[in-house]
Short mmCIF file of C-alpha atoms and ligand atoms in Angstrom, two decimals:
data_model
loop_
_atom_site.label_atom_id
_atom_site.label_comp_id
_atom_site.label_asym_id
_atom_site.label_seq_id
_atom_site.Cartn_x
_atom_site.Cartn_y
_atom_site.Cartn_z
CA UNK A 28 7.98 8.35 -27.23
CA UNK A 29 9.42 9.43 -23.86
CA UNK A 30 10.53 6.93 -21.93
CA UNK A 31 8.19 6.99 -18.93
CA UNK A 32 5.45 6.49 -21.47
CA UNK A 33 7.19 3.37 -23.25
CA UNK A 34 7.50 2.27 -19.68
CA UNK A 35 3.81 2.81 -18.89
CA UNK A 36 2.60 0.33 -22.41
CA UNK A 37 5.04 -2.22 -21.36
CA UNK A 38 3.65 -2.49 -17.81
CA UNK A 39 -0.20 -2.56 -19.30
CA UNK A 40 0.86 -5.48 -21.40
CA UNK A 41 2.58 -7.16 -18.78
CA UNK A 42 -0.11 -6.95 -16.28
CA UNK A 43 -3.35 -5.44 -17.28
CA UNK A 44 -3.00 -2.36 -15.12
CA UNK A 45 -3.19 0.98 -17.17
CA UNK A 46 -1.21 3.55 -15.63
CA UNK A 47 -1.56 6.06 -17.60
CA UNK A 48 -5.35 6.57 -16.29
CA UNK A 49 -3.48 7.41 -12.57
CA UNK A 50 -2.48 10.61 -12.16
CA UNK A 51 0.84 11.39 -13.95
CA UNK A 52 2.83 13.19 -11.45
CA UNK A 53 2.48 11.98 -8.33
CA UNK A 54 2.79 8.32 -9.82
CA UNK A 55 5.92 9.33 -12.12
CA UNK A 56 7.38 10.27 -8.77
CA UNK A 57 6.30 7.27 -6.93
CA UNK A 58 8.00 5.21 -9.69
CA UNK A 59 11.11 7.03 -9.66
CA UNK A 60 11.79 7.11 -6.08
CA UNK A 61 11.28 3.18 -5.80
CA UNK A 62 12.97 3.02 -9.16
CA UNK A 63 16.34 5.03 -7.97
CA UNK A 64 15.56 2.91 -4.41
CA UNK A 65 16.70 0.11 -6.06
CA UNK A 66 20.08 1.17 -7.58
CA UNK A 67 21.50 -0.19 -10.48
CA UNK A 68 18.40 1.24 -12.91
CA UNK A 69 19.01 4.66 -13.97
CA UNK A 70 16.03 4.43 -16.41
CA UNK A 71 12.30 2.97 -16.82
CA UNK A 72 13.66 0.88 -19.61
CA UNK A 73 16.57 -0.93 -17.47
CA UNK A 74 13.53 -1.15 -14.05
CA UNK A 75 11.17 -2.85 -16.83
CA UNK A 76 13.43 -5.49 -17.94
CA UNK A 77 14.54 -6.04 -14.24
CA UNK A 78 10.71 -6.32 -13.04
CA UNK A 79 9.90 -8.29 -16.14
CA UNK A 80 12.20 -10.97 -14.90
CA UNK A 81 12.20 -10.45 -11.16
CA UNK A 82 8.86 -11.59 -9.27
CA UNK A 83 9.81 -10.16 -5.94
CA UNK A 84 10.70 -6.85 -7.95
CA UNK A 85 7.28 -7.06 -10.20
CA UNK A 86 5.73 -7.29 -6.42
CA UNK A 87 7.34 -4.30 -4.79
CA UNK A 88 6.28 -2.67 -7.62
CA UNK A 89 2.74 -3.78 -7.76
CA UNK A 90 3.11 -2.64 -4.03
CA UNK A 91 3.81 0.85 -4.36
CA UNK A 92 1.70 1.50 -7.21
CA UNK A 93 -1.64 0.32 -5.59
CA UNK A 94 -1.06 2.28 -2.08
CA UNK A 95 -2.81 -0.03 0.32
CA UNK A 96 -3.24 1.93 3.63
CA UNK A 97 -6.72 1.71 5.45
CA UNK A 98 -8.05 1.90 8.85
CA UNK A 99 -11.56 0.76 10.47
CA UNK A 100 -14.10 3.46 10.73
CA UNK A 101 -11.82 5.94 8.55
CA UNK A 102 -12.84 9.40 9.22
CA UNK A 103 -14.97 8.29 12.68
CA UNK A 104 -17.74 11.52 11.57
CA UNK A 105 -18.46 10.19 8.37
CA UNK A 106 -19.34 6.49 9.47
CA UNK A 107 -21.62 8.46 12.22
CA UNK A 108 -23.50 9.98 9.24
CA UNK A 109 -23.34 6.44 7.51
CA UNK A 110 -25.13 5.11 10.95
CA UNK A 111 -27.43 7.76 11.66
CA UNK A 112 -28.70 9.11 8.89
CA UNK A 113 -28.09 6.92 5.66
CA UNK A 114 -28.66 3.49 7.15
CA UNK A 115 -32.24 4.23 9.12
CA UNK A 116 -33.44 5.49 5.28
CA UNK A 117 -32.40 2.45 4.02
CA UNK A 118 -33.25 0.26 6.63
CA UNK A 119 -37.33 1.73 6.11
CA UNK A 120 -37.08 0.80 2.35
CA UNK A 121 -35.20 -2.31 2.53
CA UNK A 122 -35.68 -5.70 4.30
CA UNK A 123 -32.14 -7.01 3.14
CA UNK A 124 -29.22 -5.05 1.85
CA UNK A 125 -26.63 -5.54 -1.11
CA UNK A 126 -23.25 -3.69 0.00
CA UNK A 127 -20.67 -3.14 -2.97
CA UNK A 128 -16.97 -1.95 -0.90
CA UNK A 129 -14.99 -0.95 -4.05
CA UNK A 130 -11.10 -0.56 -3.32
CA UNK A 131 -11.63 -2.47 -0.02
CA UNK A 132 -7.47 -3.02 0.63
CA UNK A 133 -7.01 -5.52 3.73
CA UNK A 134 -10.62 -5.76 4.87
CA UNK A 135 -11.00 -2.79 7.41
CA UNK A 136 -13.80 -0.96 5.30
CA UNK A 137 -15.63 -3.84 4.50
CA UNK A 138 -15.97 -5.24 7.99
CA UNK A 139 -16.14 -1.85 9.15
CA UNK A 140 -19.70 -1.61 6.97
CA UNK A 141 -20.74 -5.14 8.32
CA UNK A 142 -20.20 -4.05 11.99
CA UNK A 143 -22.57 -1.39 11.17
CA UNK A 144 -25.11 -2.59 9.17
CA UNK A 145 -25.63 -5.66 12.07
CA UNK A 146 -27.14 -2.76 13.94
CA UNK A 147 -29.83 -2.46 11.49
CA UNK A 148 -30.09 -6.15 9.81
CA UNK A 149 -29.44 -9.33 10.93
CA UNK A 150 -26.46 -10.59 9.42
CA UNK A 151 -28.02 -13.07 7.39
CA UNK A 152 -29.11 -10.14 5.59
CA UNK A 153 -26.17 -7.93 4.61
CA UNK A 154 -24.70 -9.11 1.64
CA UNK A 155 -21.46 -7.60 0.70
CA UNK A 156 -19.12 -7.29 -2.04
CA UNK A 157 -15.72 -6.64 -1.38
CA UNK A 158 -13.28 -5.69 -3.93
CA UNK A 159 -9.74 -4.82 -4.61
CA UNK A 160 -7.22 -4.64 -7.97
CA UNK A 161 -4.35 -6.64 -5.54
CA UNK A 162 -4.56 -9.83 -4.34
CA UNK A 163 -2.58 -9.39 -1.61
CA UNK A 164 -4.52 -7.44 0.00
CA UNK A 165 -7.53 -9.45 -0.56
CA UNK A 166 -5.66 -12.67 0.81
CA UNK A 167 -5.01 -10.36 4.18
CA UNK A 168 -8.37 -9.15 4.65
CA UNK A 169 -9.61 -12.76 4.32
CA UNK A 170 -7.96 -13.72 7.12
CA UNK A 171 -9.71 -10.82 9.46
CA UNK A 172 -7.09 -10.41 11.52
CA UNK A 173 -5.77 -7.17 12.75
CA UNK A 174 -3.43 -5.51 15.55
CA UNK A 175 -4.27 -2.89 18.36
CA UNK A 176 -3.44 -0.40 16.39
CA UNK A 177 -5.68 -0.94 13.81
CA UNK A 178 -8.54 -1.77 15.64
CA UNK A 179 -8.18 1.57 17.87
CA UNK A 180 -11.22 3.57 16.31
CA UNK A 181 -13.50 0.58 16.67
CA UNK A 182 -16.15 1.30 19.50
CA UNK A 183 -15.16 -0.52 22.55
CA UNK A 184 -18.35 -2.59 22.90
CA UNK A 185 -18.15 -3.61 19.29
CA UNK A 186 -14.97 -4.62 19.86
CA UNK A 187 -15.90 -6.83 22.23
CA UNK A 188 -18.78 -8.19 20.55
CA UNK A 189 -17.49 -8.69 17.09
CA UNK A 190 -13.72 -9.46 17.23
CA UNK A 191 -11.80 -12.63 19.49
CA UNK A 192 -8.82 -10.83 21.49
CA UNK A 193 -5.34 -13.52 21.50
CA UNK A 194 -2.62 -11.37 22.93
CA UNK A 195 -2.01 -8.31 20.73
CA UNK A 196 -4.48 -9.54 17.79
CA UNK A 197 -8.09 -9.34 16.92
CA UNK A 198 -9.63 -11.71 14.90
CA UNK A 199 -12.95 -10.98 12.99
CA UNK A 200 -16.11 -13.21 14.45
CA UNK A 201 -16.73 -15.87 11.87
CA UNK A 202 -20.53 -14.49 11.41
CA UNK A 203 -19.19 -10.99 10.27
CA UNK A 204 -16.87 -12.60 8.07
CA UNK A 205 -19.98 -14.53 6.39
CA UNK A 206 -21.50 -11.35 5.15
CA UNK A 207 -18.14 -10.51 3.18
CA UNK A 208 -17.45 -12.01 -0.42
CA UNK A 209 -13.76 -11.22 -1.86
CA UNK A 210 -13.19 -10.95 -5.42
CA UNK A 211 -10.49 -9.52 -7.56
CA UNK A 212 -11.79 -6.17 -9.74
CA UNK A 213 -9.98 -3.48 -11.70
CA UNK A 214 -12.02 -0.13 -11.51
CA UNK A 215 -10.61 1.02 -14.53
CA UNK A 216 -10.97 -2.26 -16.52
CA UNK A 217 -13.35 -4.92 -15.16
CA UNK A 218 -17.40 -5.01 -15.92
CA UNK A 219 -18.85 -3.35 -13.04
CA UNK A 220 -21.95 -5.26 -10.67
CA UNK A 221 -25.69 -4.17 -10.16
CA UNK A 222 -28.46 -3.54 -8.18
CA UNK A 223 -26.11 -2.23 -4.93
CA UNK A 224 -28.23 -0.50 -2.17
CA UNK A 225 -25.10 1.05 -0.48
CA UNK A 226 -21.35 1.27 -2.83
CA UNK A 227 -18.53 2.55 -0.93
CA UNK A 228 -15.42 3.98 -3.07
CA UNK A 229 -13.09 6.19 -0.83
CA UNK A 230 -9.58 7.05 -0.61
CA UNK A 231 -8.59 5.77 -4.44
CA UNK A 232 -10.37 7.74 -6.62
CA UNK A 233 -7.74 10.67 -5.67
CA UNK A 234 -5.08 8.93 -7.68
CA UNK A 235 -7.16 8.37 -11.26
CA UNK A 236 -7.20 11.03 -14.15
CA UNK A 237 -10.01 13.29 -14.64
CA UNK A 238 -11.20 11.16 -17.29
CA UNK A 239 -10.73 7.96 -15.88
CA UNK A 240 -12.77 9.27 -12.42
CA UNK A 241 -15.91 10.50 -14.76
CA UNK A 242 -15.88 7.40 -16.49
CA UNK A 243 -15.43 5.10 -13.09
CA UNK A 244 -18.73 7.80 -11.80
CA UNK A 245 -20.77 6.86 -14.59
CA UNK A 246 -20.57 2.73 -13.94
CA UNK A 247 -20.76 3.61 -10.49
CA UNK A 248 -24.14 5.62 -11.21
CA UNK A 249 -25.65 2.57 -13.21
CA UNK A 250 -24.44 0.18 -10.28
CA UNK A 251 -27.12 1.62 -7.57
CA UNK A 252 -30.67 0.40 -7.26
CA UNK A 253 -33.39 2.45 -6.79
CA UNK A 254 -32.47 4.44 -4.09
CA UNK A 255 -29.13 3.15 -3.37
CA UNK A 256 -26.83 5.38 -2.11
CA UNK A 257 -22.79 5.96 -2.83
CA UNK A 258 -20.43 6.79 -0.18
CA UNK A 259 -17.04 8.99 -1.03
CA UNK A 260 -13.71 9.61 0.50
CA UNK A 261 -13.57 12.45 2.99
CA UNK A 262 -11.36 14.63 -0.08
CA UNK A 263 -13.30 13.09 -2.69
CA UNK A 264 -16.82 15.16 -3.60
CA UNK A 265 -17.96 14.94 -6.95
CA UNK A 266 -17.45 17.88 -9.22
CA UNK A 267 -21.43 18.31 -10.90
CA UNK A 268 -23.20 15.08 -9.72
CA UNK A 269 -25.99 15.39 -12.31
CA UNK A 270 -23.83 14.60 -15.00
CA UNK A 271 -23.63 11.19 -13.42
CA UNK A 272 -27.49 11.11 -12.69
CA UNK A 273 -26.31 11.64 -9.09
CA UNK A 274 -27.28 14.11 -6.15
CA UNK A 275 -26.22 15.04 -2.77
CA UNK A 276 -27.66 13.70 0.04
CA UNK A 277 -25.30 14.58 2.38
CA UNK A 278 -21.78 15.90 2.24
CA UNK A 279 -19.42 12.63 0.69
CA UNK A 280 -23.29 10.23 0.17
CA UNK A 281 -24.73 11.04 -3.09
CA UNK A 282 -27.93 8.77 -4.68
CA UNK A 283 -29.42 8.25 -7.92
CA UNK A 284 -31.60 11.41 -9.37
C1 SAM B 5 -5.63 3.76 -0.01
S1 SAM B 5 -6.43 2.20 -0.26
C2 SAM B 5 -8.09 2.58 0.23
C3 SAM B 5 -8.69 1.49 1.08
C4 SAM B 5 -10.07 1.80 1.66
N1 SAM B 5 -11.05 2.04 0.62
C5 SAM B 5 -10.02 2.98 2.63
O1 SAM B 5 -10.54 4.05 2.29
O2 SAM B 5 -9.45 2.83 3.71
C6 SAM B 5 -6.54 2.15 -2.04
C7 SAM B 5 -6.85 0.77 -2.60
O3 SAM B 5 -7.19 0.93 -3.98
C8 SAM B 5 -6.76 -0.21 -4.68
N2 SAM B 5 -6.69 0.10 -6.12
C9 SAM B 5 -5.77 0.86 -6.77
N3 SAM B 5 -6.06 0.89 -8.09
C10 SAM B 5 -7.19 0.15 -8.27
C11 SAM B 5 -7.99 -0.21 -9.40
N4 SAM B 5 -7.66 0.21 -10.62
N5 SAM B 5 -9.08 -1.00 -9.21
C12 SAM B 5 -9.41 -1.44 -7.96
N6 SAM B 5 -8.71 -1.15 -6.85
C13 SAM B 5 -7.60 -0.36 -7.01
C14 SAM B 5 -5.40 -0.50 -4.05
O4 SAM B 5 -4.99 -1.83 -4.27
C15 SAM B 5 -5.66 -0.18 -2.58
O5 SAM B 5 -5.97 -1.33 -1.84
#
C-alpha cells in the first residue's frame, strides 16, 4: 500500500477523521508541506509515530487539516440575498425558525445568521445549531469575541447594536449568543439533525471527494423541513440538484422539490 495511504488508515483509527473522503491532492500537499515543516520526518510513517505520541504535534496537525478561516457576512452580496429575498419567504411561512450552521469554525457565520434573522424574529425565536468537526474552534466561537478586523464587514449600526466595544475587541451581546447552541459534528461521519428551516454549509464542501459531497447532499436534503431552504459557498453550486430532491431558488439557496 503506498505510504500516504497507510498514513491516511492510521490517522482514521487514531482519531475518527477519514481523510481519504478530502480531496487527495491538495490535502497530500497540505500534509507534506507541514510534514517537511517539521524536519526530522522524511516520511508519513516517521510524522505518524511522531503525532501519535506528540499532542502539540497531533494538534498542529488537526490544525492544518481542518482549515479554519471565516469572516462575518462572507461574500457581503450573498447575505443581501439571504436578507432580502430568502428570509421575508420564510418569515411569511414561519412564526419561529430552526437554523442548522454546518462547518461553523469560530462563530462568525453563525452569529452572522443570528444578527440577521433578529431583523425578522425576535430572538427568542431563532434557534440555531452550530456545528464544527474541531473543538477548538467551537471553544473560540463560544466565547464571541472578535477583533476589528474581523468585525469590518459587519454593518455599522449592527455593530453597535449587537456587539460591546473594549479597546480593539468586540464581544457578542449575551442575547445573540442565546440563540446559538455549539456541538461537535463530523459531516462525513456523525447522524445528521432534522426539521431545519434554513442549513448553511459554505466554504468546506470544496475540500470533500465527489462521493463524499453527494453523499453529505443527500443527508443534507433529508435535513430541511418543508420548505426549508440550504445556503452554499459562493464556489460551491450543486452539480444536478434533483438528484438530491433539491432545486434552485436562487444562485448558491437551493430548497426541497
Ligand atoms: C474554511 S472553514 C468555513 C467556515 C464557515 N463556514 C465560513 O464559510 O466562513 C471550514 C470549517 O470546516 C470544518 N470541517 C472540516 N472538515 C469537517 C468535517 N468533516 N465535518 C465538520 N466540519 C468540518 C473545519 O474545522 C473548519 O472550521
Amino acid at each position: 500500500m503506498e505510504e500516504y495511504q497507510a498514513f491516511i488508515q492510521k490517522v482514521h483509527s487514531k482519531t475518527g477523521l477519514d481523510l481519504s473522503l478530502y480531496k487527495e491532492a491538495q490535502m497530500k500537499r497540505r500534509l507534506t508541506s507541514l510534514r517537511n515543516k517539521r524536519g526530522g520526518f522524511r516520511t508519513f510513517d516517521h510524522y505518524f509515530d511522531a503525532i501519535n505520541k506528540d499532542q502539540t504535534l497531533l494538534q498542529e496537525f488537526l490544525d492544518k487539516v481542518t482549515i479554519n478561516v471565516s469572516e462575518f457576512y462572507r461574500n457581503p452580496s450573498r447575505w443581501s440575498v439571504l436578507e432580502k429575498e430568502i428570509f421575508p419567504k420564510l418569515k411569511a411561512k414561519k412564526d419561529k425558525i430552526k437554523i442548522w450552521s454546518a462547518a461553523c469554525s469560530t462563530g462568525e457565520e453563525p452569529y452572522t445568521l443570528a444578527i440577521i434573522a433578529s431583523k425578522f424574529w425576535q430572538t427568542t425565536e431563532v434557534d440555531i445549531l452550530a456545528t464544527d468537526i474541531d473543538d477548538n474552534v467551537i471553544a473560540r466561537a463560544k466565547q464571541g469575541i472578535y477583533n476589528e478586523r474581523a468585525v469590518q464587514d459587519v454593518p455599522e449600526e449592527m455593530k453597535e447594536r449587537h456587539f460591546i466595544q473594549q479597546g480593539n475587541t468586540y464581544k457578542v451581546k449575551e442575547y445573540i449568543k442565546q440563540c446559538i447552541t455549539y456541538k461537535k459534528h463530523n459531516l462525513l461521519a456523525d447522524k445528521y439533525p432534522t426539521n431545519m428551516d434554513l442549513i448553511v454549509c459554505r466554504n468546506v464542501l470544496i475540500y470533500f471527494t465527489e462521493e463524499a459531497k453527494n453523499s453529505i447532499y443527500h443527508h443534507f436534503s433529508k435535513s430541511l423541513a418543508d420548505d426549508g431552504v440550504f445556503f452554499v459557498g459562493s464556489t460551491e453550486q450543486i452539480f444536478r440538484p434533483e438528484k438530491f430532491d433539491l432545486r434552485v431558488m436562487d444562485t448558491f439557496f437551493y430548497t426541497r422539490k
